[in-house]
XYZ file of C-alpha atoms in Angstrom:
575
model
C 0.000 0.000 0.000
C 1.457 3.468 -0.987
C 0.180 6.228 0.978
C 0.996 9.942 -0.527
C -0.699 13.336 0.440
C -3.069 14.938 -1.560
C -0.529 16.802 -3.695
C 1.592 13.775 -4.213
C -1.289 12.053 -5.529
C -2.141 15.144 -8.261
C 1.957 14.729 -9.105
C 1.674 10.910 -9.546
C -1.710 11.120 -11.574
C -0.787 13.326 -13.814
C 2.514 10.983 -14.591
C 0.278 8.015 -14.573
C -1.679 9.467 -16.709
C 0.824 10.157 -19.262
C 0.614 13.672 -18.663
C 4.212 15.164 -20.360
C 3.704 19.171 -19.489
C 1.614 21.449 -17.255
C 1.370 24.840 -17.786
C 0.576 27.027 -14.724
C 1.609 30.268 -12.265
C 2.035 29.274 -8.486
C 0.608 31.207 -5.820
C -0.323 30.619 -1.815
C -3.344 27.953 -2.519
C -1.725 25.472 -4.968
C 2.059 25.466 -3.416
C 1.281 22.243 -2.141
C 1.144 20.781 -5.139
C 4.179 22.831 -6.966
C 6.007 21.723 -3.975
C 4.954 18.007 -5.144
C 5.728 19.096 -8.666
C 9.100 20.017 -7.596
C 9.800 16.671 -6.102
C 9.819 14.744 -9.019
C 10.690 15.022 -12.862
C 8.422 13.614 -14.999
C 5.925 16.158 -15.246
C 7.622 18.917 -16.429
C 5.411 22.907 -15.462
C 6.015 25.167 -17.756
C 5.964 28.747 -16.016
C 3.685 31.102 -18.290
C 3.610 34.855 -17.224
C -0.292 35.149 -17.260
C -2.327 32.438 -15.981
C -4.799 32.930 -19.726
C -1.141 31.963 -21.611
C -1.365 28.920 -19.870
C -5.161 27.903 -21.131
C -4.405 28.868 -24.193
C -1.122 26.632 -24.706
C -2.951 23.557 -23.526
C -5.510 24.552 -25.614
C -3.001 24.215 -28.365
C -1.168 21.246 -27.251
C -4.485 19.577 -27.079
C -5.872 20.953 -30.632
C -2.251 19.412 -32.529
C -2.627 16.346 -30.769
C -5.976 15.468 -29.490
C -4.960 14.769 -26.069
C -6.236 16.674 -22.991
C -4.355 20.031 -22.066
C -3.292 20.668 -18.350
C -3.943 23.677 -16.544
C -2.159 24.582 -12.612
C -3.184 27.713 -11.376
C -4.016 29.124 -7.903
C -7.105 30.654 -6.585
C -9.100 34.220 -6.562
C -7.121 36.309 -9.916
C -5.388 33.039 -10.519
C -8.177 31.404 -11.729
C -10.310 34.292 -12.807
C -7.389 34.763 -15.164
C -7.559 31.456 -16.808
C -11.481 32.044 -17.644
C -11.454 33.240 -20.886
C -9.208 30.202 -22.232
C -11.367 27.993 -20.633
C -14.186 29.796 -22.610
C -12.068 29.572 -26.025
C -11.725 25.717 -25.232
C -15.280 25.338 -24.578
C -16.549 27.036 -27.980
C -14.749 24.867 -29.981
C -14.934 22.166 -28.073
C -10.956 21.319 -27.028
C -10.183 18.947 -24.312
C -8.636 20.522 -21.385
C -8.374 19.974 -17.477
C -7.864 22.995 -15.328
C -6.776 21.967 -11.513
C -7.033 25.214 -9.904
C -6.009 26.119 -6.340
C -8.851 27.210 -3.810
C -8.715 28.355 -0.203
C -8.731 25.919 3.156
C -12.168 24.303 3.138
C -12.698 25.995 6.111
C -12.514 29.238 4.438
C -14.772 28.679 1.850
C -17.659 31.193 1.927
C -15.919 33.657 4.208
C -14.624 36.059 1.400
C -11.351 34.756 2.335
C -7.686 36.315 0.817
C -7.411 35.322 -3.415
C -11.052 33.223 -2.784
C -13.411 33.004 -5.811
C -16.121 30.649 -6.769
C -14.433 29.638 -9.542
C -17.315 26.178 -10.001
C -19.854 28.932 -9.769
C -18.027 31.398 -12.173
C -17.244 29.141 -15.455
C -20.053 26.774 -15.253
C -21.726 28.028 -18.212
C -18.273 27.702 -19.888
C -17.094 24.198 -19.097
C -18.322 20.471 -19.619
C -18.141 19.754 -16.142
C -16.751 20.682 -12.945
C -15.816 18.893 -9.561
C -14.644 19.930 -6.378
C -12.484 18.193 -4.343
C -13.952 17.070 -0.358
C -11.630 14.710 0.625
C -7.859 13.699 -0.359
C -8.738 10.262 -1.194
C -10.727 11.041 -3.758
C -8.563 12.849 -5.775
C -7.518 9.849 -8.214
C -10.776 9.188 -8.833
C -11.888 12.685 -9.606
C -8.788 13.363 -11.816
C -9.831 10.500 -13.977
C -13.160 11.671 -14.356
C -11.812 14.543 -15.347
C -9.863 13.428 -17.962
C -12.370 10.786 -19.256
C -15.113 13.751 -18.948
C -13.126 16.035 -21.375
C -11.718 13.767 -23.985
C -14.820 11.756 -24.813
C -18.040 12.366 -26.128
C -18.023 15.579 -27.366
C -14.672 17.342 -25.935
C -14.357 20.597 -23.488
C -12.695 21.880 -20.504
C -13.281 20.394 -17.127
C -12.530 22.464 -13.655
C -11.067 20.754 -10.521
C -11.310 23.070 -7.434
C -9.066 22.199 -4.887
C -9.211 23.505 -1.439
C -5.752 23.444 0.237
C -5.935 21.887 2.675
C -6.646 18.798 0.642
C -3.566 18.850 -0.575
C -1.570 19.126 3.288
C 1.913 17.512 3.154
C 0.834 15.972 6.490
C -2.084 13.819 5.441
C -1.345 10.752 3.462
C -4.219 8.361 1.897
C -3.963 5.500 -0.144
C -2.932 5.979 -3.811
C -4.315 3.591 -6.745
C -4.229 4.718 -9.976
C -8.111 4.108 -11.510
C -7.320 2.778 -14.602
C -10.832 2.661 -15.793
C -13.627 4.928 -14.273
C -17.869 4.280 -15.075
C -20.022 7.398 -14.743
C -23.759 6.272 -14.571
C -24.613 9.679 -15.604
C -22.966 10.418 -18.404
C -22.704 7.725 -21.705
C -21.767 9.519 -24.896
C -23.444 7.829 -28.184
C -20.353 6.724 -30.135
C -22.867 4.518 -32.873
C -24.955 6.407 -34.731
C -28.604 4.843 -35.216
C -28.827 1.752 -38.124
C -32.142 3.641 -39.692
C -30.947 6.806 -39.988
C -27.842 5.845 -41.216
C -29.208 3.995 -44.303
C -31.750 6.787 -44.757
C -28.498 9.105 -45.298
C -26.659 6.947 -47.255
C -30.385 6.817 -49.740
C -30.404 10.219 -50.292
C -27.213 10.898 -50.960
C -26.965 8.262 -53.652
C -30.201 10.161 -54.942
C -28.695 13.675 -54.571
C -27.973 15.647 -58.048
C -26.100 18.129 -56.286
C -24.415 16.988 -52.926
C -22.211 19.345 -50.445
C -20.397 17.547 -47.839
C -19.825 19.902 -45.302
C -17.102 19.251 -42.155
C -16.287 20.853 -39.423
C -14.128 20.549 -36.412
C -15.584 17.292 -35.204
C -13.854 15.881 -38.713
C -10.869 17.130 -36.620
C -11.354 16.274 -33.346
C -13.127 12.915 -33.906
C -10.080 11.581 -35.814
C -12.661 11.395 -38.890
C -10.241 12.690 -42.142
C -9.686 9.258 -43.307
C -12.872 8.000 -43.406
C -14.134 10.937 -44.917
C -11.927 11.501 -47.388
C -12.817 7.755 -48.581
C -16.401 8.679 -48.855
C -16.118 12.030 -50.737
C -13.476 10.107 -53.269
C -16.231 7.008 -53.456
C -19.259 8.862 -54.427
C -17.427 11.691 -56.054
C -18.347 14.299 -54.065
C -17.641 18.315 -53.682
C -16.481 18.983 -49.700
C -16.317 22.030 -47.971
C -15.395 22.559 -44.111
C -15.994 24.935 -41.740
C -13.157 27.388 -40.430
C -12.576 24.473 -37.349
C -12.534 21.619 -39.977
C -9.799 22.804 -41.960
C -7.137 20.252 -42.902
C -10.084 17.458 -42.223
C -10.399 17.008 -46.153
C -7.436 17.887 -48.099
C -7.452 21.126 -49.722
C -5.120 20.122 -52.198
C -7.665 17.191 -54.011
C -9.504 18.343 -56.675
C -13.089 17.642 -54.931
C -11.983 20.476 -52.231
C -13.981 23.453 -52.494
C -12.193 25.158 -49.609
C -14.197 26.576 -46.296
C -17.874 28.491 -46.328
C -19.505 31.191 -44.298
C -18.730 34.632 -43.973
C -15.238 34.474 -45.255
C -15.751 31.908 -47.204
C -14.737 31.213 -50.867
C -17.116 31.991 -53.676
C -17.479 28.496 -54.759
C -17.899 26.660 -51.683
C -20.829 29.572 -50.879
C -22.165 29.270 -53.854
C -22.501 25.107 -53.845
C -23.985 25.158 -50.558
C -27.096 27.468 -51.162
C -27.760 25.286 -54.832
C -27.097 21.749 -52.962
C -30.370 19.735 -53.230
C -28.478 17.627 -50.009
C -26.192 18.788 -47.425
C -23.895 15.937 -45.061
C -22.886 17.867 -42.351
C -20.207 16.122 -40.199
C -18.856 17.479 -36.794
C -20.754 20.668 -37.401
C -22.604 23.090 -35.464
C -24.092 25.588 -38.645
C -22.800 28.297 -36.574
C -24.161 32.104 -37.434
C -20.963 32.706 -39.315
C -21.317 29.469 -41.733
C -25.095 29.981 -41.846
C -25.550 34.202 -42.848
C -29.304 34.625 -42.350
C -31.037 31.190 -41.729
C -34.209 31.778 -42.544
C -32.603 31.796 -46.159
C -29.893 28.999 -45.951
C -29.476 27.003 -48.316
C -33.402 26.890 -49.514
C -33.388 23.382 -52.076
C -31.245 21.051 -49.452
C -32.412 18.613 -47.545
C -30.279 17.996 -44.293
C -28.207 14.862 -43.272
C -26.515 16.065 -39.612
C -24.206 14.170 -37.764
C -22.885 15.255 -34.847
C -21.789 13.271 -31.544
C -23.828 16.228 -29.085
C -27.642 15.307 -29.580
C -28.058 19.079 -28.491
C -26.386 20.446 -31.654
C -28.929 18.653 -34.116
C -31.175 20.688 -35.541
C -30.223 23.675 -33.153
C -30.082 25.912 -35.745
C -30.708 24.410 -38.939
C -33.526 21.784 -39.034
C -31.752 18.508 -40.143
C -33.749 16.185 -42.616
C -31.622 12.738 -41.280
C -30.501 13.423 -37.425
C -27.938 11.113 -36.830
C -26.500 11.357 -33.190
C -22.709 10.086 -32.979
C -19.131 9.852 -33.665
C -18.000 10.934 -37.007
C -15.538 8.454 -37.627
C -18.143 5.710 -36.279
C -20.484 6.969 -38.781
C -18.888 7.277 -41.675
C -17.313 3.780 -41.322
C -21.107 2.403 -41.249
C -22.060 5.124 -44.629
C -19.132 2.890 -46.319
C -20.115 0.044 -45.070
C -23.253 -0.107 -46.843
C -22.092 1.515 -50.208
C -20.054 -1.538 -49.963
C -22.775 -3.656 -49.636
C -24.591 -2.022 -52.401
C -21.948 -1.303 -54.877
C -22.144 -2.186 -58.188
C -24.904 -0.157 -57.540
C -24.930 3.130 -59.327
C -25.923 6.873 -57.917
C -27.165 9.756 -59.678
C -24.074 10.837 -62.235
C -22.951 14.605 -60.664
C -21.343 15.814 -64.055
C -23.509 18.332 -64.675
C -22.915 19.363 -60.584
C -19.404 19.411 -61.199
C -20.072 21.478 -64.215
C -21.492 24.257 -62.417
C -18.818 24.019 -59.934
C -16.303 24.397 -62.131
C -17.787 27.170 -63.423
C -18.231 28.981 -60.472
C -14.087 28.216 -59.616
C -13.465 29.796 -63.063
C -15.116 33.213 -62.431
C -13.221 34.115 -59.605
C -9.994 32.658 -60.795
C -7.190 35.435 -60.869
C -9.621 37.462 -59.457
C -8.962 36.816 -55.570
C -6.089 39.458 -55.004
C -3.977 41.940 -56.765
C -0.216 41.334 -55.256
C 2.094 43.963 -55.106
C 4.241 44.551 -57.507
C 8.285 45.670 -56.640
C 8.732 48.438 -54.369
C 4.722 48.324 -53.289
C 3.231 48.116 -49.595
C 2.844 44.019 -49.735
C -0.625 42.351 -49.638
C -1.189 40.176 -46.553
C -2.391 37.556 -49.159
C 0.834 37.357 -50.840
C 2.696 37.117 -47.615
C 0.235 34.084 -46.379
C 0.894 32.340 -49.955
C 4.926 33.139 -49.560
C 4.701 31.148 -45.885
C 2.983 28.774 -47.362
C 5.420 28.085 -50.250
C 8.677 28.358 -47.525
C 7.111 25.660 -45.370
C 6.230 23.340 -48.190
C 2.209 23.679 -46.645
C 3.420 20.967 -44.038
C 3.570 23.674 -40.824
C 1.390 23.614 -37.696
C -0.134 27.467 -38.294
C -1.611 29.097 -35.325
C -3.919 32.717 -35.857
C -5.000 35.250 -33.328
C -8.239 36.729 -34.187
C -8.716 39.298 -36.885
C -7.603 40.084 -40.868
C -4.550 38.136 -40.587
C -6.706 34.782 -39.448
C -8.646 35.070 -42.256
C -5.773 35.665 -44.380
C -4.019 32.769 -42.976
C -7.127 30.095 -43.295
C -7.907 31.520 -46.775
C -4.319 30.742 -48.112
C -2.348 29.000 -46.192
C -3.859 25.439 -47.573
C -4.079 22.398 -45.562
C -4.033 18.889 -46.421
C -3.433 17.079 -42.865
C -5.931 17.683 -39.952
C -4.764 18.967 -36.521
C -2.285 21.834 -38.471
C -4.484 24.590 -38.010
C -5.396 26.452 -34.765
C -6.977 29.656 -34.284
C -9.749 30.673 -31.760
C -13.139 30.220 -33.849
C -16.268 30.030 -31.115
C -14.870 32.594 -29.014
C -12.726 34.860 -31.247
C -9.912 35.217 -28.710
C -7.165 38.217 -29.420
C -4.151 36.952 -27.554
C -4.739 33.239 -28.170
C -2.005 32.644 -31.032
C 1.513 33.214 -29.372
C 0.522 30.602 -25.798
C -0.956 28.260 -28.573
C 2.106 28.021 -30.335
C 3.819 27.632 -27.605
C 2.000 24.743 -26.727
C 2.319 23.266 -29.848
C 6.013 23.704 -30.143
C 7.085 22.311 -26.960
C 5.806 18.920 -28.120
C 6.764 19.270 -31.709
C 10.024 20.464 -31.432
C 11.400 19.543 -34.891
C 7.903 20.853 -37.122
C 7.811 24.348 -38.232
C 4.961 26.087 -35.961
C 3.784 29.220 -38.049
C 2.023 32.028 -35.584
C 0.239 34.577 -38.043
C -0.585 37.369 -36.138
C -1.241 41.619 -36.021
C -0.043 44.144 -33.872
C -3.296 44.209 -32.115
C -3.681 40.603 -31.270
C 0.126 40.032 -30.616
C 0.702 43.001 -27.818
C -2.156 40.786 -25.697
C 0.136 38.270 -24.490
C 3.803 39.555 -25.858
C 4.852 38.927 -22.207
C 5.029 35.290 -23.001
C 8.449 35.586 -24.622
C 9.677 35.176 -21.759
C 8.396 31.920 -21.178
C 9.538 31.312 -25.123
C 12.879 32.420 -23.908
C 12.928 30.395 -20.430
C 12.188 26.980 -22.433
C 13.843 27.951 -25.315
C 10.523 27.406 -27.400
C 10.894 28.623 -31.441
C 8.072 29.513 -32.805
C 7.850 31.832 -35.851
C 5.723 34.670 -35.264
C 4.503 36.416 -38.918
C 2.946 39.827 -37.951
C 1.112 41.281 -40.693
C 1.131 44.964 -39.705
C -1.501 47.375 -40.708
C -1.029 49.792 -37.952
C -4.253 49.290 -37.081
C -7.118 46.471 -35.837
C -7.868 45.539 -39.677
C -11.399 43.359 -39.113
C -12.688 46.096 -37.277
C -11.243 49.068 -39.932
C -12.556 46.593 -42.264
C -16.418 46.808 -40.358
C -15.972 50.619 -40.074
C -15.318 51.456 -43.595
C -18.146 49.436 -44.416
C -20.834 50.321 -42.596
C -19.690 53.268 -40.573
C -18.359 55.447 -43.686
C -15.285 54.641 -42.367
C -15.252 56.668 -39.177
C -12.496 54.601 -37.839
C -12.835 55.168 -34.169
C -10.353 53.252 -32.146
C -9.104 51.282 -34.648
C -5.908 52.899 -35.531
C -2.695 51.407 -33.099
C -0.779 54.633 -32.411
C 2.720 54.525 -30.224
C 3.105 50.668 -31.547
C 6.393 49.078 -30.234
C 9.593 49.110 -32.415
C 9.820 45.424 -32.599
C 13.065 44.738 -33.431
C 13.859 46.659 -30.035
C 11.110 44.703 -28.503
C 12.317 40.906 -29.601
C 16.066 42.012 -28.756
C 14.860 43.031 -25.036
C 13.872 39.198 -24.648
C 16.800 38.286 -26.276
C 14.972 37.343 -29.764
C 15.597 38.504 -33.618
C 12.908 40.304 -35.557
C 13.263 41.143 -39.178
C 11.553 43.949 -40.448
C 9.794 43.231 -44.347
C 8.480 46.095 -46.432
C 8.196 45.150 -49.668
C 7.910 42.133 -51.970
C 11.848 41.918 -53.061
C 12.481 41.755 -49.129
C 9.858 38.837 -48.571
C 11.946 35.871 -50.139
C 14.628 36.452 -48.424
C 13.547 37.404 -44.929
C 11.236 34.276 -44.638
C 14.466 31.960 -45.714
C 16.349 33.587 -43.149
C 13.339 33.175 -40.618
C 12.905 29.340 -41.435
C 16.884 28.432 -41.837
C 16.736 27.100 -38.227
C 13.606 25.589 -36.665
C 14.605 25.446 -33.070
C 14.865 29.591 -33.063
C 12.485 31.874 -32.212
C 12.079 34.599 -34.961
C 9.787 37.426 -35.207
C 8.913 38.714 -39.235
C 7.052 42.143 -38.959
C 5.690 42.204 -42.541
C 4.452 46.270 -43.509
C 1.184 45.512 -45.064
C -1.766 47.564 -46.823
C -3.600 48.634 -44.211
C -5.947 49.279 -46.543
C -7.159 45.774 -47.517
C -9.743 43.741 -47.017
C -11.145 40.166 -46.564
C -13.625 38.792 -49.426
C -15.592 37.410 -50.001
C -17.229 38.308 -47.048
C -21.311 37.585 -46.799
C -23.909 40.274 -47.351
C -25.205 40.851 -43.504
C -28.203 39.124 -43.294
C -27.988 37.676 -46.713
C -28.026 33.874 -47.910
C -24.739 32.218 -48.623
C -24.859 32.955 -52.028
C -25.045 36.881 -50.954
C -21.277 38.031 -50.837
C -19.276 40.962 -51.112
C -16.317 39.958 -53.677
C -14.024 43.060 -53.901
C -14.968 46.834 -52.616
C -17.074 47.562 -55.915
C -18.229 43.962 -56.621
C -20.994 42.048 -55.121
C -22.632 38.688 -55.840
C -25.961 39.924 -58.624
C-alpha cells in the first residue's frame, strides 16, 4: 500500500496518466502541489507569465494532438485569469483539465484572501466541474476529469481544490483508476442503423451533394474516413473554419471553407445543394448568414456526436447522433454492400462548380508589384510556399486569421489552430507555444497583427525560459484591420479606435527578450527574410511584414444575406 498526500497524488496522476507538461503560475493555494511538482521530474510545469497563456497553450497542445491540455493555477485572480481560455476551449470544443487552487475548506464562503467561486463562475463555460472534499478522492476525480473532457463531445473540465486537501501531512492511499464508469454520463459513439441507411439513400439520390465538415472531422479523428467517402461517391467537400485540414485542400473535390469568409465556390454550392452531409458541425451564425434563407433546395443529413447540436439551428432532414468516424465507417459500409450499384451521375454538378471556380480565378487578389506596400495575401501564400504547406499554423483573431485560413492550404488535420467560437485576441503566441514544446522539430507558423500580438507579448519570456521557437509572422496594418474593415463598411469609415498609435519598435522589442525580428516592407524583401526566418527551426524569430492597411477580406457575406449573398471586392458584389 502506498500512501501519498493529496498533492503527491495530483503529481503521480498526472505521470500516470501520461501527462508530459503542465502549464501554470504558483501562488499561496496550490504550493502544495508545486512543492509536489518540484519533487519529481516527470511532469515537467512550464511557467507562463499570465495564468490565460497557460489555457491557451494547452488549448493548443491539445488541438495538434488530441490529447487533454493541463492547466495549474491558484485561486481568486489566478483562476479568474484562466477564464477566458477555458471559454475559447469550450466554444470549440478542445479537451482541457484545469486543476485550480482554492482556499482551506474551512474558508470557503468567508470572502477569504485570493477566494473566488471559480465552479460557480465558469459553469456556463465548461463540460463539467468537480470539487475536491476529501484527499482520497482525488484519483478518482482526476480521472473523471480526464475521461469527462476527452470523450463524447470534448471541453474543458474544472477541478477546485481547497488546500488543505492537498496538506503535506495527510497521506491516503494511492491507486491509480485505470478505468472509471459514470452512470450519468454515456456519450453515443454509434450512430442509429435507420438513420444511417436513410443518409446513405439520399445521398446516392442527390444531383447536387455538399459535404460539409467541421471541427468534429478534426477532433473525432474522422479525415480518413471521410476523405474515402467524398473520393467514393465523387463528391464536392467544404469545411468549416474548425474543420480545416479534415479534407485535403489540395484534391480536386476540395472546395475550400464556407460562411462569412468563405470562398465563392464553396458559398455558392452550398445554397444550390439539393443535399447537405454535415459532419462534426454546429451551422454556426458565421457558416449559416441569415437562416431563414440557408441554403433553400437542401435537404439535411446532420451528424454530430452532441444530440443538443442537431437541428439547433438548422432543421436537419436525417438526425444522426454520434461519432463521425463511427459513422462514416457504417455510410461505407453499406455503399459496400450495395456497390455495383450506381448513384445519380454529378457531371452536370461538377459542371457548375467548375464554373463557379473559373469566375473568380485570378480574381482573388492583386499582389504587389516591386517596391509596393505588400498584400497580406501574398505574404500568407509566400509562408505557405517556404514551409512546403506541411507547418502547424496558429492565428490570433482578426484580418490576418482570415488571411491565414484563406491561403495557407491544408491537407493534414490537426495543423491549423486559431480561436473560432470565441474569437480570442491573444490566443495565437501561448498556442504556439503549446504546440512547439511537443513538436520540437515541425515548423509552428504564428500569423498574427499588432493588435492581437501586444495581448500576451509577455510570453516571450516563457519562449525564452524553455527555449521554445516559434515563428511569429505579424502582418502589420497599424491598425485592428477586421474592425477598420467593419468601419469602412458600414460606418463610412469613421475609424474610431481602430488605428494602433505609439506601436512598439519590434526589433527593439524581440532584442529586449533576447529574440531577432526582421523587419519586411516590400515584396523583393519577402523571399529572403522568410528563408532567413525558417533556416533554423529550433529559433524563435519574429517577421514584422508592412502591409496595406488598406485591404480587405472577401468574399465576405452580405449581412443578413443567404450564402450565395457576398461581397467579392470593394465595388463587386454577388448579382
Amino acid at each position: 500500500m502506498e500512501l501519498l498526500s493529496g498533492a503527491d497524488m495530483i503529481a503521480r496522476f498526472l505521470k500516470d496518466e501520461g501527462v508530459e507538461y503542465i502549464y501554470g503560475y504558483p501562488g499561496g493555494a496550490a504550493l502544495h502541489i508545486y512543492d509536489a511538482l518540484f519533487r519529481q521530474d516527470d511532469v515537467k510545469h512550464i511557467l507562463v507569465r499570465h495564468e490565460q497563456a497557460a489555457t491557451h497553450m494547452a488549448d493548443g497542445y491539445a488541438r495538434a494532438s488530441g490529447k487533454p491540455g493541463v492547466v495549474l493555477v491558484t485561486s481568486g485572480p489566478g483562476a479568474t485569469n484562466a477564464v477566458t481560455g477555458i471559454a475559447t476551449a469550450y466554444m470549440d470544443s478542445i479537451p482541457m483539465v484545469v486543476l485550480c487552487g482554492q482556499v482551506a475548506s474551512h474558508l470557503i464562503g468567508e470572502d477569504a484572501f485570493q477566494e473566488t467561486d471559480i465552479v460557480g463562475v465558469t459553469r456556463p463555460i465548461v463540460k463539467h466541474s468537480f470539487s475536491i472534499r476529501h484527499p482520497s478522492d482525488i484519483p478518482v476525480v482526476l480521472k473523471k476529469a480526464f475521461y469527462l473532457a476527452s470523450s463524447g463531445r470534448p471541453g474543458p473540465v474544472v477541478v477546485d481544490i481547497p488546500k488543505d486537501m492537498t496538506a503535506p501531512t495527510e497521506r491516503y492511499e494511492y491507486v491509480y483508476p485505470k478505468k472509471v464508469r459514470m452512470r450519468s454520463y454515456s456519450p453515443v459513439t454509434r450512430g442509429h442503423a435507420g438513420q444511417t441507411r436513410k443518409a446513405v439513400d439520399l445521398l446516392l439520390k442527390a444531383k447536387r451533394p455538399v459535404i460539409f465538415a467541421g471541427g468534429g472531422i478534426v477532433t473525432g479523428k474522422a479525415s480518413e474516413a471521410l476523405t474515402d467517402l467524398a473520393r467514393r461517391l465523387n463528391m464536392p467537400v467544404t469545411t468549416s473554419l474548425m474543420g480545416l485540414g479534415g479534407y485535403p485542400q489540395g484534391d480536386a473535390q476540395s472546395l475550400g471553407w464556407l460562411g462569412m469568409h468563405g470562398s465563392y465556390e464553396a458559398n455558392m454550392a452550398m445554397h444550390h445543394a439539393d443535399v447537405i452531409l454535415g459532419v462534426g458541425v454546429r451551422f454556426d451564425d458565421r457558416v449559416t448568414n441569415n437562416v431563414s434563407r440557408f441554403c433553400p433546395t437542401a435537404k439535411i443529413i446532420h451528424i454530430d456526436i452532441d444530440p443538443s447540436s442537431i437541428s439547433k439551428t438548422v432543421r436537419a432532414d436525417v438526425p444522426i447522433v454520434g461519432a463521425a468516424n463511427h459513422v462514416l465507417n457504417d455510410m461505407l459500409g453499406l455503399l459496400s454492400e450495395r456497390e455495383p450499384e450506381q448513384h445519380v451521375s454529378l457531371d452536370d454538378w461538377w459542371s457548375r462548380i467548375n464554373e463557379w471556380r473559373s469566375e473568380r480565378e485570378g480574381k482573388l487578389y492583386e499582389p504587389a508589384g516591386e517596391g509596393e506596400t505588400l498584400k497580406p495575401q501574398q505574404v500568407v501564400e509566400a509562408v505557405h510556399r517556404a514551409t512546403h504547406g506541411d507547418a502547424y499554423v496558429v492565428t490570433d483573431v482578426g484580418q490576418h486569421q482570415m488571411f491565414a485560413g484563406q491561403y495557407y492550404k491544408f491537407n493534414k488535420p490537426n495543423r491549423w489552430v486559431s480561436s473560432s467560437g470565441l474569437g480570442t485576441m491573444g490566443f495565437g503566441l501561448p498556442a504556439a507555444m503549446g504546440i512547439k514544446l511537443s513538436y520540437q522539430d515541425d515548423d509552428v507558423v504564428l500569423f498574427t497583427g499588432e493588435g492581437s500580438f501586444q495581448m500576451m507579448m509577455q510570453e516571450l519570456s516563457t519562449c525564452k525560459q524553455f527555449g521554445i521557437g516559434v515563428k511569429i509572422v505579424n502582418l502589420n496594418n497599424q491598425s485592428l484591420g477586421m474592425v477598420r474593415q467593419w468601419q469602412d463598411l458600414n460606418y463610412k469609415s469613421r475609424h474610431a479606435q481602430s488605428y494602433m498609435e505609439s506601436l512598439p519598435d519590434f526589433e527593439v522589442l524581440l532584442s529586449a527578450y533576447g529574440f531577432r525580428a526582421i523587419t519586411v516592407r516590400t515584396p523583393e524583401e519577402l523571399e529572403a527574410a522568410l528563408e532567413e526566418t525558417f533556416a533554423d527551426k529550433h529559433e524563435l524569430v519574429f517577421l514584422d511584414v508592412q502591409v496595406d492597411p488598406r485591404e480587405h477580406v472577401y468574399p465576405m457575406h452580405v449581412p443578413l444575406g443567404s450564402m450565395r449573398d457576398m461581397l467579392l471586392s470593394k465595388t463587386e458584389r454577388t448579382s
